[in-house]
CSV table of C-alpha atoms and ligand atoms in Angstrom, one decimal:
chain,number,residue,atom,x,y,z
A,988,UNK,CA,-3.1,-3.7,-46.1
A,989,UNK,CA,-5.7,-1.3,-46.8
A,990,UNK,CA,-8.0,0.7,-45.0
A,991,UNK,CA,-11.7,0.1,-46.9
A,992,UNK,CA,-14.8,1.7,-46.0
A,993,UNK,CA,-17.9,0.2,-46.7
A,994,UNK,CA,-21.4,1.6,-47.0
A,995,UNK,CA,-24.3,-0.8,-47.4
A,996,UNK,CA,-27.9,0.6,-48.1
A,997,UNK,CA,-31.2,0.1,-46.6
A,998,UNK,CA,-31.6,-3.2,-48.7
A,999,UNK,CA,-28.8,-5.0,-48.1
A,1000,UNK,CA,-29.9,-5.0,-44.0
A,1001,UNK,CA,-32.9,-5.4,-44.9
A,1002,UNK,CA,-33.5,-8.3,-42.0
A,1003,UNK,CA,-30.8,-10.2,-40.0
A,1004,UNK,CA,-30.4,-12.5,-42.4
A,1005,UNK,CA,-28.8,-9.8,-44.9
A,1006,UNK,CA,-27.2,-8.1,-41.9
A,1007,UNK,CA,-25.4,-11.3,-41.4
A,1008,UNK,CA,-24.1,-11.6,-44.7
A,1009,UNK,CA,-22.9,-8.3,-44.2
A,1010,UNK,CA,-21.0,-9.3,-41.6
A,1011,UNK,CA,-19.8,-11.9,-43.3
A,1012,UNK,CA,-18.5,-9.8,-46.0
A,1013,UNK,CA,-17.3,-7.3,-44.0
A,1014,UNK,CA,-15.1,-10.1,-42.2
A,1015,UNK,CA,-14.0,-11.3,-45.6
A,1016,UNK,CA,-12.5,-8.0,-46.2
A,1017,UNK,CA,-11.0,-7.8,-42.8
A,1018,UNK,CA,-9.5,-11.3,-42.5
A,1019,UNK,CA,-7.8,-10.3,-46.0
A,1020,UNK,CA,-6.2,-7.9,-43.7
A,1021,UNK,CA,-7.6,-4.4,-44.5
A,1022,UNK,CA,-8.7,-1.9,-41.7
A,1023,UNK,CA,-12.7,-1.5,-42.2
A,1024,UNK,CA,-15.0,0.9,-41.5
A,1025,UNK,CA,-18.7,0.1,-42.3
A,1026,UNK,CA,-21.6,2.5,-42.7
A,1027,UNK,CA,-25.0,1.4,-42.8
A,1028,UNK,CA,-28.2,2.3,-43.4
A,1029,UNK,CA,-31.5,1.9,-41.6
A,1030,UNK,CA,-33.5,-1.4,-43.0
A,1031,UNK,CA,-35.3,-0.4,-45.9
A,1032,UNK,CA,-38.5,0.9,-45.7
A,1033,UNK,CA,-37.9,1.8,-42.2
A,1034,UNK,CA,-37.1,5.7,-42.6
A,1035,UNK,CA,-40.4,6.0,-44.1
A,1036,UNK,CA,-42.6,4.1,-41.9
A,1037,UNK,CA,-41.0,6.3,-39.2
A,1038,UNK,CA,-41.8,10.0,-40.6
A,1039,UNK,CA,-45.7,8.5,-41.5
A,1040,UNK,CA,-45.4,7.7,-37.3
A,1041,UNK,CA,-44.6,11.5,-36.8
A,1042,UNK,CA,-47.0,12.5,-39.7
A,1043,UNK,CA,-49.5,10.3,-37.5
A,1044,UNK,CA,-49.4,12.7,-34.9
A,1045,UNK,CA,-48.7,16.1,-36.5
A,1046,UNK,CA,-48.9,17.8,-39.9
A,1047,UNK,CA,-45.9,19.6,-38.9
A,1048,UNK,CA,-43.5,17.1,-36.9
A,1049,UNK,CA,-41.3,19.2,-35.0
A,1050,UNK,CA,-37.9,19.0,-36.8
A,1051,UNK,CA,-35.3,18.2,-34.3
A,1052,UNK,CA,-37.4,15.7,-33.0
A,1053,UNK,CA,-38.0,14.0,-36.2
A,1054,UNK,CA,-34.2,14.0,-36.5
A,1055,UNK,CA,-33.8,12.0,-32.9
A,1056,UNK,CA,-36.6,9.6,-34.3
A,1057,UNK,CA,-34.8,9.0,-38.0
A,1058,UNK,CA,-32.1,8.5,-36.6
A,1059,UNK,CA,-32.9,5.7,-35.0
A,1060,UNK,CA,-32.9,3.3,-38.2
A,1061,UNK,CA,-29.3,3.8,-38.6
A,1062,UNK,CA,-28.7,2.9,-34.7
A,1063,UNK,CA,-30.5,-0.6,-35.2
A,1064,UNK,CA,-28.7,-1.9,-37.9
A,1065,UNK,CA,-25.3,-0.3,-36.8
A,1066,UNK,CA,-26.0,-2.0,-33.1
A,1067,UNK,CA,-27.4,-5.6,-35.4
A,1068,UNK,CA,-24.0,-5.7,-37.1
A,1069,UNK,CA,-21.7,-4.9,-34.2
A,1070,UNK,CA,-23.5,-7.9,-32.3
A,1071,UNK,CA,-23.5,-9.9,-35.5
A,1072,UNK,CA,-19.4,-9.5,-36.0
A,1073,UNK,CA,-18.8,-9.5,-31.9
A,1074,UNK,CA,-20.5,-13.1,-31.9
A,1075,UNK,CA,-18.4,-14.2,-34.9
A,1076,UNK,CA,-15.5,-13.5,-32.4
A,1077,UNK,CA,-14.4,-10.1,-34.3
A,1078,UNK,CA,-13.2,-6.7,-32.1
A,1079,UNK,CA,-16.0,-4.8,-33.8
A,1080,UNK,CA,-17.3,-1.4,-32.0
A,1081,UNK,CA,-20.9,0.3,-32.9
A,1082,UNK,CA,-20.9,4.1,-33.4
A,1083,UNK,CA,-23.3,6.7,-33.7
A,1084,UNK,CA,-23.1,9.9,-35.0
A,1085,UNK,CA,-22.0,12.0,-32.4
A,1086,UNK,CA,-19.7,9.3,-31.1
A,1087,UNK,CA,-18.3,9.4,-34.3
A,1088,UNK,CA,-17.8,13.2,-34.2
A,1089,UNK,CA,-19.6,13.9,-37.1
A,1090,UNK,CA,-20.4,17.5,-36.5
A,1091,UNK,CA,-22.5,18.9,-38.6
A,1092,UNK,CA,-24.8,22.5,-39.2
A,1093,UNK,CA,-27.9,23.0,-37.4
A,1094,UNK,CA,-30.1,22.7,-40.3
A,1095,UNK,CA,-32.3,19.3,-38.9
A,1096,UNK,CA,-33.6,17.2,-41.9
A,1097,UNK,CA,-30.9,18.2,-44.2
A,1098,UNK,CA,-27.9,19.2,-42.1
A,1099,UNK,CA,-24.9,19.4,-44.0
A,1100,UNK,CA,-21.4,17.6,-42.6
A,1101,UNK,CA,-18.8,20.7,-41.4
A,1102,UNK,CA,-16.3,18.4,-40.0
A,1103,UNK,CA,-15.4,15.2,-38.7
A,1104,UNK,CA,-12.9,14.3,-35.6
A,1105,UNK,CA,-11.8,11.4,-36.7
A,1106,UNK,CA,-9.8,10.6,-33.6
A,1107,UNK,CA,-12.2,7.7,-32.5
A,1108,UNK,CA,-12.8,5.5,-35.1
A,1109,UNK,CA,-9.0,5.6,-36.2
A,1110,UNK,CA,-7.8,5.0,-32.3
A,1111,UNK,CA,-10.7,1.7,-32.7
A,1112,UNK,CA,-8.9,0.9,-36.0
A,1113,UNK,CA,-5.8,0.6,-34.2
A,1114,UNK,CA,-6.5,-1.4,-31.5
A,1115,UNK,CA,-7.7,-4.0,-34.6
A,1116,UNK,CA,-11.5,-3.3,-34.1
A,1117,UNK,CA,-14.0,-2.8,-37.0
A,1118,UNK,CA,-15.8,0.1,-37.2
A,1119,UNK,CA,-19.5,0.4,-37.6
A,1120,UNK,CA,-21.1,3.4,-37.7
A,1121,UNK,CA,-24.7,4.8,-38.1
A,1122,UNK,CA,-25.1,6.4,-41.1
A,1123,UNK,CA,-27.5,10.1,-42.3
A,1124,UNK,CA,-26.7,11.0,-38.9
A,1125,UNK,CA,-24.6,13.5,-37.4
A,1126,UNK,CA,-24.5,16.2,-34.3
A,1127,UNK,CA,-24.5,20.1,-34.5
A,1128,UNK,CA,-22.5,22.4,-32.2
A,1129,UNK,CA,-25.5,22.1,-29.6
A,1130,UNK,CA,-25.4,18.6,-29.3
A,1131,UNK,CA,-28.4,18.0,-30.8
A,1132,UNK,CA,-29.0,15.1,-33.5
A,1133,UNK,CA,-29.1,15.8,-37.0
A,1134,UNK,CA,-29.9,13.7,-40.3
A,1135,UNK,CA,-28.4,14.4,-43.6
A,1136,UNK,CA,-31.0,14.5,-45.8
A,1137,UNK,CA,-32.8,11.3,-47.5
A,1138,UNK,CA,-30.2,9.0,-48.8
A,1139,UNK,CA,-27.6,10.9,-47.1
A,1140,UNK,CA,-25.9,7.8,-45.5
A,1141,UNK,CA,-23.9,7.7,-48.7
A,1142,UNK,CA,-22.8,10.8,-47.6
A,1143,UNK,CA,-21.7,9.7,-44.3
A,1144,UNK,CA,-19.8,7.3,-45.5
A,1145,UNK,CA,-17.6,9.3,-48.5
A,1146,UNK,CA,-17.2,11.8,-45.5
A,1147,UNK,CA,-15.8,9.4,-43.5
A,1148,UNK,CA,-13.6,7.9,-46.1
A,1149,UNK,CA,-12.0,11.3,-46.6
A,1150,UNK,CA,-12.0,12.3,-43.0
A,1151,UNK,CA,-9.9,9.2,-42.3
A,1152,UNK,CA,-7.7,9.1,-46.0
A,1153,UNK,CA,-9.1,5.8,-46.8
A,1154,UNK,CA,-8.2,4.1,-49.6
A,1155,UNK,CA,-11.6,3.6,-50.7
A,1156,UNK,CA,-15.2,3.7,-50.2
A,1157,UNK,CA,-17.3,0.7,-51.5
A,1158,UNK,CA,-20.7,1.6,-51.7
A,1159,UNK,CA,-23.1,-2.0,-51.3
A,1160,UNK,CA,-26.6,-1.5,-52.4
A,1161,UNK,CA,-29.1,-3.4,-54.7
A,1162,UNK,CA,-28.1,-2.5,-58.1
A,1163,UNK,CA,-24.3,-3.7,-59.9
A,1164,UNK,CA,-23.3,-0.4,-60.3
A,1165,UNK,CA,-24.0,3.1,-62.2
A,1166,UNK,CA,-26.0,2.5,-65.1
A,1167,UNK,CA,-26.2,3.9,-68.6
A,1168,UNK,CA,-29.9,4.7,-68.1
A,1169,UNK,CA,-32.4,3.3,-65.1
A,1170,UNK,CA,-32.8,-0.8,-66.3
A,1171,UNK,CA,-36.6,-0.6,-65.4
A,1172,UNK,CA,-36.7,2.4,-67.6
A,1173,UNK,CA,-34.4,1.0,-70.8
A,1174,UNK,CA,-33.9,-2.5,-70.9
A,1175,UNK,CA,-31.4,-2.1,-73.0
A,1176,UNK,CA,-29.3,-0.1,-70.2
A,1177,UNK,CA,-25.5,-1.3,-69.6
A,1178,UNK,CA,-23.1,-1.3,-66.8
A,1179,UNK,CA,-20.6,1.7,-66.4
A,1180,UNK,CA,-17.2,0.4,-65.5
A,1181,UNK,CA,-15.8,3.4,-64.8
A,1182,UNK,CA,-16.8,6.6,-64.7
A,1183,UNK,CA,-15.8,10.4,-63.8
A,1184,UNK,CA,-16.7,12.2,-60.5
A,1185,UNK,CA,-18.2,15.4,-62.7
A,1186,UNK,CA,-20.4,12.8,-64.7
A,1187,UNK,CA,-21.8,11.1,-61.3
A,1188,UNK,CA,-22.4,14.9,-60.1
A,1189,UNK,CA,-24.5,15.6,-63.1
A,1190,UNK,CA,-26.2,12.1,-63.2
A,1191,UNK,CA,-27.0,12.1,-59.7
A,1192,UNK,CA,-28.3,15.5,-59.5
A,1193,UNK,CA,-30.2,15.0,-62.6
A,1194,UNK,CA,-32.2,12.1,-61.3
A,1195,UNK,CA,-30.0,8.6,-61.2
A,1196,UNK,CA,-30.6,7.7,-57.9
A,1197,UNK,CA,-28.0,5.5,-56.7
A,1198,UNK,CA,-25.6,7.8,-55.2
A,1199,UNK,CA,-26.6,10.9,-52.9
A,1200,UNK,CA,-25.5,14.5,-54.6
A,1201,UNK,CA,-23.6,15.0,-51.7
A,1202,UNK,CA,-21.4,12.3,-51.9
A,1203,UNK,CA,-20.3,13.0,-54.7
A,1204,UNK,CA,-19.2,16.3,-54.1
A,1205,UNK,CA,-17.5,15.5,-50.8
A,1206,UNK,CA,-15.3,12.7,-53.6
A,1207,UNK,CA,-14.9,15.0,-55.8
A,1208,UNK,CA,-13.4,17.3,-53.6
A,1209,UNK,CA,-11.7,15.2,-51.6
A,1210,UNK,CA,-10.2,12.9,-54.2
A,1211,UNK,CA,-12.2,10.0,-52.2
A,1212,UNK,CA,-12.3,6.4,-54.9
A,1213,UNK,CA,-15.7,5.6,-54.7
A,1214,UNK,CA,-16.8,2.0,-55.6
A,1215,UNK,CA,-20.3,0.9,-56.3
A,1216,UNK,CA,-21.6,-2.5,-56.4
A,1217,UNK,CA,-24.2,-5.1,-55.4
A,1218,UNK,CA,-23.6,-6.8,-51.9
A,1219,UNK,CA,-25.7,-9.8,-53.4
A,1220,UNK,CA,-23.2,-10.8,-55.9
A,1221,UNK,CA,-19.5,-10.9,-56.6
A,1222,UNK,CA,-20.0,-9.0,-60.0
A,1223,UNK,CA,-17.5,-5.9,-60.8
A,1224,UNK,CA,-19.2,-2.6,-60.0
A,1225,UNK,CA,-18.7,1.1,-61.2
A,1226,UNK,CA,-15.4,2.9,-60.3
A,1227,UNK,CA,-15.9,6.8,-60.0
A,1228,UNK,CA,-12.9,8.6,-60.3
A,1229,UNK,CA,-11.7,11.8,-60.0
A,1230,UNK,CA,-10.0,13.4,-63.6
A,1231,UNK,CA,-10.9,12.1,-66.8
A,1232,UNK,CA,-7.7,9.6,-68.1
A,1233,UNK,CA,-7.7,6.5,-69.0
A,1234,UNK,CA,-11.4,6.3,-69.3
A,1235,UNK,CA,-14.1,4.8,-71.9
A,1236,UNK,CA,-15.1,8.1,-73.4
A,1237,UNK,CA,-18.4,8.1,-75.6
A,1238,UNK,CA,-19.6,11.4,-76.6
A,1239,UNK,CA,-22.9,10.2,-73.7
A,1240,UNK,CA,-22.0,8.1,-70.7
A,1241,UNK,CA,-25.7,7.8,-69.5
A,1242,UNK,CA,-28.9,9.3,-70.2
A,1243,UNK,CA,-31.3,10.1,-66.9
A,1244,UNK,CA,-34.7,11.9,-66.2
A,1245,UNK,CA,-36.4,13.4,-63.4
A,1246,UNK,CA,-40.5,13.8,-62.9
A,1247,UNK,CA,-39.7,15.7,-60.0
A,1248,UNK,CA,-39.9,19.0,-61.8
A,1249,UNK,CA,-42.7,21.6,-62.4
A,1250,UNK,CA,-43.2,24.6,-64.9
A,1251,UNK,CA,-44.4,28.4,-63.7
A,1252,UNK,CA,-44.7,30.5,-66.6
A,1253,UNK,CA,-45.5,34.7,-66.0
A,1254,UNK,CA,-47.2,36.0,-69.2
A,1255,UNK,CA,-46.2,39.3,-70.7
A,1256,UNK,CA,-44.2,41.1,-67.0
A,1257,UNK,CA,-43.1,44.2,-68.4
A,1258,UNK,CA,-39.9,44.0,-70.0
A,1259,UNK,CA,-37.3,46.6,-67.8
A,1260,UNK,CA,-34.7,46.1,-65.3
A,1261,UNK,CA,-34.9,44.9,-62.2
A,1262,UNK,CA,-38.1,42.7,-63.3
A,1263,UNK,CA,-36.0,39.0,-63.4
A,1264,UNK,CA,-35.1,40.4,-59.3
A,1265,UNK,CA,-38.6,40.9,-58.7
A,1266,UNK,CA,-39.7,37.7,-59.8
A,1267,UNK,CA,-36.9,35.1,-58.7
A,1268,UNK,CA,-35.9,37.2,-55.2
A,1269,UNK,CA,-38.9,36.1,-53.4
A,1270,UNK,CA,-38.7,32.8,-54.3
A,1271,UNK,CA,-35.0,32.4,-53.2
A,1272,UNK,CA,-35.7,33.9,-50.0
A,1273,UNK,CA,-38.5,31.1,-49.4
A,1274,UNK,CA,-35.6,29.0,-50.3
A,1275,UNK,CA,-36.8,27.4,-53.1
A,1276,UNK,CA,-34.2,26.0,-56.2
A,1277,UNK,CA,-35.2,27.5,-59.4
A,1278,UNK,CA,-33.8,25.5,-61.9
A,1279,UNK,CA,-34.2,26.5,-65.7
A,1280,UNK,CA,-34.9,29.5,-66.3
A,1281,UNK,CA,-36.4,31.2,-70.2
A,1282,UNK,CA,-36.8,34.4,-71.0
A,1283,UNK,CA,-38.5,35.3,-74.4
A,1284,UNK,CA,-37.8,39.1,-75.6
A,1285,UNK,CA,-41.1,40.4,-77.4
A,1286,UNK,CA,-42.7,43.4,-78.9
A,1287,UNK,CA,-44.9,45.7,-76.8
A,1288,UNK,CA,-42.5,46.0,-74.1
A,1289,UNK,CA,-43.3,42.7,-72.2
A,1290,UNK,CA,-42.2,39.4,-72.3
A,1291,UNK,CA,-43.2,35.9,-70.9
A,1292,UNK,CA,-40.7,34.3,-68.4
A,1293,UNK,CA,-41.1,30.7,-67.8
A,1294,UNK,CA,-39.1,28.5,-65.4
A,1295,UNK,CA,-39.2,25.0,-63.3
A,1296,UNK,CA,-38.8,23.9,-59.4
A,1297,UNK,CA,-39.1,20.7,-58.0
A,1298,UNK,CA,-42.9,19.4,-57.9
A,1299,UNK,CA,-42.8,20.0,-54.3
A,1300,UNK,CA,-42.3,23.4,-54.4
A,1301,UNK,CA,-45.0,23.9,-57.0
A,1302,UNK,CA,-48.0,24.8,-55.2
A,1303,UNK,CA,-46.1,27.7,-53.0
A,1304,UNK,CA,-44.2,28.9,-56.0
A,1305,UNK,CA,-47.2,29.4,-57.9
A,1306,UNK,CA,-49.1,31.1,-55.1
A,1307,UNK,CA,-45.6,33.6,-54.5
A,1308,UNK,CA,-46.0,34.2,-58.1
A,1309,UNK,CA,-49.4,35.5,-58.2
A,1310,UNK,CA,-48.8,38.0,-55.8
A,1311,UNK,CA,-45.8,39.1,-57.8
A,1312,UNK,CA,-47.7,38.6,-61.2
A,1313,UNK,CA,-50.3,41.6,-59.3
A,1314,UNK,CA,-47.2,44.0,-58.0
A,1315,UNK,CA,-45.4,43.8,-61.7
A,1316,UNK,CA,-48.7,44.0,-63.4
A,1317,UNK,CA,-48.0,41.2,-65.0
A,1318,UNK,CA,-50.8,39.9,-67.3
A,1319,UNK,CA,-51.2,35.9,-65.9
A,1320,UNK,CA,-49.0,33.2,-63.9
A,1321,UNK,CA,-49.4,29.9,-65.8
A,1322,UNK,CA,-48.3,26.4,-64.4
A,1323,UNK,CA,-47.9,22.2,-65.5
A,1324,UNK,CA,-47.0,19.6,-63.2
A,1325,UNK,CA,-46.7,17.1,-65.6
A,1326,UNK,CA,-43.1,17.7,-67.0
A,1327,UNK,CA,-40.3,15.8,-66.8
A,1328,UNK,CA,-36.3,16.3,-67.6
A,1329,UNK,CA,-34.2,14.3,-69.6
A,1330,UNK,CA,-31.1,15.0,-69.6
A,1331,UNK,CA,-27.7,13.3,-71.4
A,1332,UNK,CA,-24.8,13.6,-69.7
A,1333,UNK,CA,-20.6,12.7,-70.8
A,1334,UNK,CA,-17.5,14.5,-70.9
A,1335,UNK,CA,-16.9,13.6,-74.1
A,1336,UNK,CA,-19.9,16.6,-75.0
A,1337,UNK,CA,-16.5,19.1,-74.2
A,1338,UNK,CA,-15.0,17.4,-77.7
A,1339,UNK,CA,-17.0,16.9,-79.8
A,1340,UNK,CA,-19.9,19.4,-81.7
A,1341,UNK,CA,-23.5,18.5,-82.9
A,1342,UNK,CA,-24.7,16.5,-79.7
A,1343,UNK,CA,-27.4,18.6,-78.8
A,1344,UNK,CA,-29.1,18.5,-82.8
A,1345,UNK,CA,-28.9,15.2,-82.0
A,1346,UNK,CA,-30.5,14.9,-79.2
A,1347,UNK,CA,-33.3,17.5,-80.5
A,1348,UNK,CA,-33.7,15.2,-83.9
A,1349,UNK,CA,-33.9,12.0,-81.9
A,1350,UNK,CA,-36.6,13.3,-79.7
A,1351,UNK,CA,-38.1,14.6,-82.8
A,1352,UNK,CA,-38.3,11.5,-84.8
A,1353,UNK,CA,-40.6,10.1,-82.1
A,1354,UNK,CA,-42.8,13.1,-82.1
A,1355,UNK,CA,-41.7,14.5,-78.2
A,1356,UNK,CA,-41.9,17.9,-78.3
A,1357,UNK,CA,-39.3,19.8,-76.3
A,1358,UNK,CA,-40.8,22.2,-73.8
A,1359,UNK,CA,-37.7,23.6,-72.3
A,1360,UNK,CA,-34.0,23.1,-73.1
A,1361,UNK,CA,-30.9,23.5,-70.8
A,1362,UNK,CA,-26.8,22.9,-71.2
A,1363,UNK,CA,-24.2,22.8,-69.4
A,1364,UNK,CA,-20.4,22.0,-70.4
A,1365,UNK,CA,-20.9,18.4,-69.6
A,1366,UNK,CA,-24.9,18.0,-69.7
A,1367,UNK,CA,-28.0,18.5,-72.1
A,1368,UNK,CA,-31.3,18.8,-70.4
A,1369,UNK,CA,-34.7,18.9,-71.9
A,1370,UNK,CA,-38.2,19.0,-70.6
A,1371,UNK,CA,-40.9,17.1,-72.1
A,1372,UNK,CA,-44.1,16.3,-71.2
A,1373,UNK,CA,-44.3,13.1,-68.0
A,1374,UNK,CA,-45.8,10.7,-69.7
A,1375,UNK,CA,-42.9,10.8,-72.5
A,1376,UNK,CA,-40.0,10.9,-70.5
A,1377,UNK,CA,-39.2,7.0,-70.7
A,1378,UNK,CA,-39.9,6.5,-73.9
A,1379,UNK,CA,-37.3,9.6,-74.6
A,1380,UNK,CA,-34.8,8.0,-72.4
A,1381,UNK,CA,-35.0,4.8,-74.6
A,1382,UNK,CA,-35.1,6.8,-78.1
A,1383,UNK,CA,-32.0,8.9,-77.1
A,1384,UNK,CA,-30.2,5.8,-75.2
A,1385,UNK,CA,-30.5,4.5,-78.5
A,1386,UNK,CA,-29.6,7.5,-80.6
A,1387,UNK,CA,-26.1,7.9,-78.4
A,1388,UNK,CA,-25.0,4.4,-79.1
A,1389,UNK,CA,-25.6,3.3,-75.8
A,1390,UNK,CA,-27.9,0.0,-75.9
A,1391,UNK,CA,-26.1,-3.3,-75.0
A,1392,UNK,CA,-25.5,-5.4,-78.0
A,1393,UNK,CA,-26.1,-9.3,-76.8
B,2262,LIG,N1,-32.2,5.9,-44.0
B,2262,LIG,C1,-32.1,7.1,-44.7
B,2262,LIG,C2,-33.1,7.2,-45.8
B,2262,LIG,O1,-33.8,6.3,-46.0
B,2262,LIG,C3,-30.7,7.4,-45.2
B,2262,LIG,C4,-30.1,6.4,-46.2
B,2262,LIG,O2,-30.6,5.3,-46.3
B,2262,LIG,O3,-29.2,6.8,-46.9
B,2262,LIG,O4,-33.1,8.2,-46.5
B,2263,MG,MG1,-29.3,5.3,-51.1
């Protein structure tokens, strides 16, 4: 016997059809006698059509409010699949997030989990019942409702899975598993088998989209066994495990890219201490992420700084920066919205020397110029212009030895 928990995302409960395969599934694992505890979702599409009701009737929808509204996805398809398993004749009890005990900080829209009483979902496990809880949701110390964070009900359940020592959490969603590069992207993309916590960190903070940041952190730190796969199919998935042993190891594991990024450039600030504090300070304290960051050293005691945030944070970066640019005296604030990162990610970077000339000569062959580069131990990260950042992905999916054979 083992105690599972499974998450399945906004597509696979989609309608009632899919939520009664779910519950199908989820009796399958049950009736093989594991403990189960299910996370779910809200229908697809169903978050968004929510916050354009609120945007309907304010710019600025009040946050906790939107919070008690979002959440109400994840209650539909949690009640859906308790009535779906109950009528099937299973012990099955619905729970939402604060019934749950996820408590979590106060910050509404992207409150992050502090702890979790787990006392009521494993007293339900032991009087035989399966578990199904709402997902993105949570409660702060007020009592008030709080949501995770888009995508965040992968977070709930890896949170969940550690709060309660499962043996694993399966993550259900659309795609077979973690892929070498996005298929719509690189049709040449294969399916990871296994793969290490600190890669899924880096790929899913670099753009791959199937797994919440978040959740990966909370595995990695908690030595949760995370599983994803398709609930459409029976096909294997992608393991992601904590440590690096007994793994595949190419030099690359997966190549991703992000368009969600934007470029600020400061012409000639004057060039003495304090002036990196000046310019970065006021943008952390509008808590906005800064994320590469250039310095060029230059004669005539100034020098040009350049530096990305997320396209979202753009416009009021830029504007911050032109007041700065005036205070510094610096000579101009500069700015592109069409860049995009591409980064190449693997373990196997740590071993091996020369990966990053490769990387700059592949991109080089097909004529991409390189606007910006980043590393870290495990990662290589270049921005390029938008409109080139498939066709890099291919080119260096290719260059890493990564394209399926058949
Ligand atoms: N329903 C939420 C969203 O669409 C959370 C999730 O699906 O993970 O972002
Ligand atoms: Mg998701």
């Amino acid at each position: 016997m083992a105690l599972i928990v499974q998450k399945y995302g906004g597509t696979s409960v989609a309608d009632t059809k899919r939520i009664q395969n779910v519950a199908e599934r989820v009796a399958k694992t049950y009736d093989a006698g594991n403990q189960v505890v299910v996370i779910l979702s809200a229908m697809s599409g169903v978050t968004d059509k929510l916050i354009g009701m609120a945007g309907s009737l304010s710019d600025m929808p009040d946050k906790r409010e939107l919070d008690v509204l979002l959440s109400t996805g994840e209650q539909t398809t949690a009640a859906l699949l308790a009535i779906a398993l109950k009528s099937m004749n299973y012990k099955a009890e619905s729970m939402l997030g604060f019934q749950a005990d996820i408590q979590t900080d106060c910050n509404f829209g992207d409150a992050r989990i502090v702890d979790i009483g787990a006392h009521r979902i494993k007293s339900g496990l032991d009087r035989g019942e399966i578990i199904v809880a709402a997902g993105f949701q949570g409660c702060d110390a007020y009592g008030n409702i709080t949501t995770l964070g888009r995508g965040g009900s992968d977070t709930s359940a890896v949170a969940i899975a550690a709060a309660i020592e499962a043996d694993m959490c399966e993550i259900y969603t659309d795609v077979d598993g973690i892929y070498t590069a996005d298929p719509n992207v690189c049709d040449k993309a294969r399916k990871i088998n296994t793969i290490s916590c600190d890669e899924m960190l880096e790929m899913a903070s670099l753009g791959a989209k199937v797994l919440h940041k978040r959740s990966v952190e909370f595995a990695l730190k908690h030595k949760v066994l995370v599983y994803v796969r398709s609930s459409f199919n029976e096909e294997e998935g992608t393991m992601v495990v904590n440590g690096e042993n007994d793994m595949e190891r190419p030099v690359v594991s997966g190549i991703t890219f992000s368009k969600n990024e934007a470029r600020i450039t400061l012409k000639r600030v004057p060039d003495r201490p304090g002036i990196a504090a000046a310019v970065f300070t006021p943008v952390a304290d509008a808590d906005i992420n800064v994320d590469m960051i250039i310095q060029n050293t230059q004669a005539g005691g100034t020098t040009d700084m350049t530096f990305t945030v997320s396209k979202d944070d753009y416009k009021g970066t830029l504007s911050l920066e032109k007041e700065i640019a005036r205070k510094i005296g610096a000579e101009a604030v500069l700015g592109d919205e069409n860049i995009a990162k591409v980064s190449i990610i693997g373990v196997g970077m740590k071993s091996h020397s020369g990966v990053a000339s490769m990387m700059f000569d592949a991109l080089a062959k097909e004529n991409i110029n390189i606007i910006m580069i980043s590393t870290s131990e495990i990662r290589i990260s270049c921005v390029v212009a938008e409109d080139k950042a498939e066709l890099a992905v291919r080119v260096l999916h290719t260059a890493f030895g990564l394209d399926k054979t058949e």
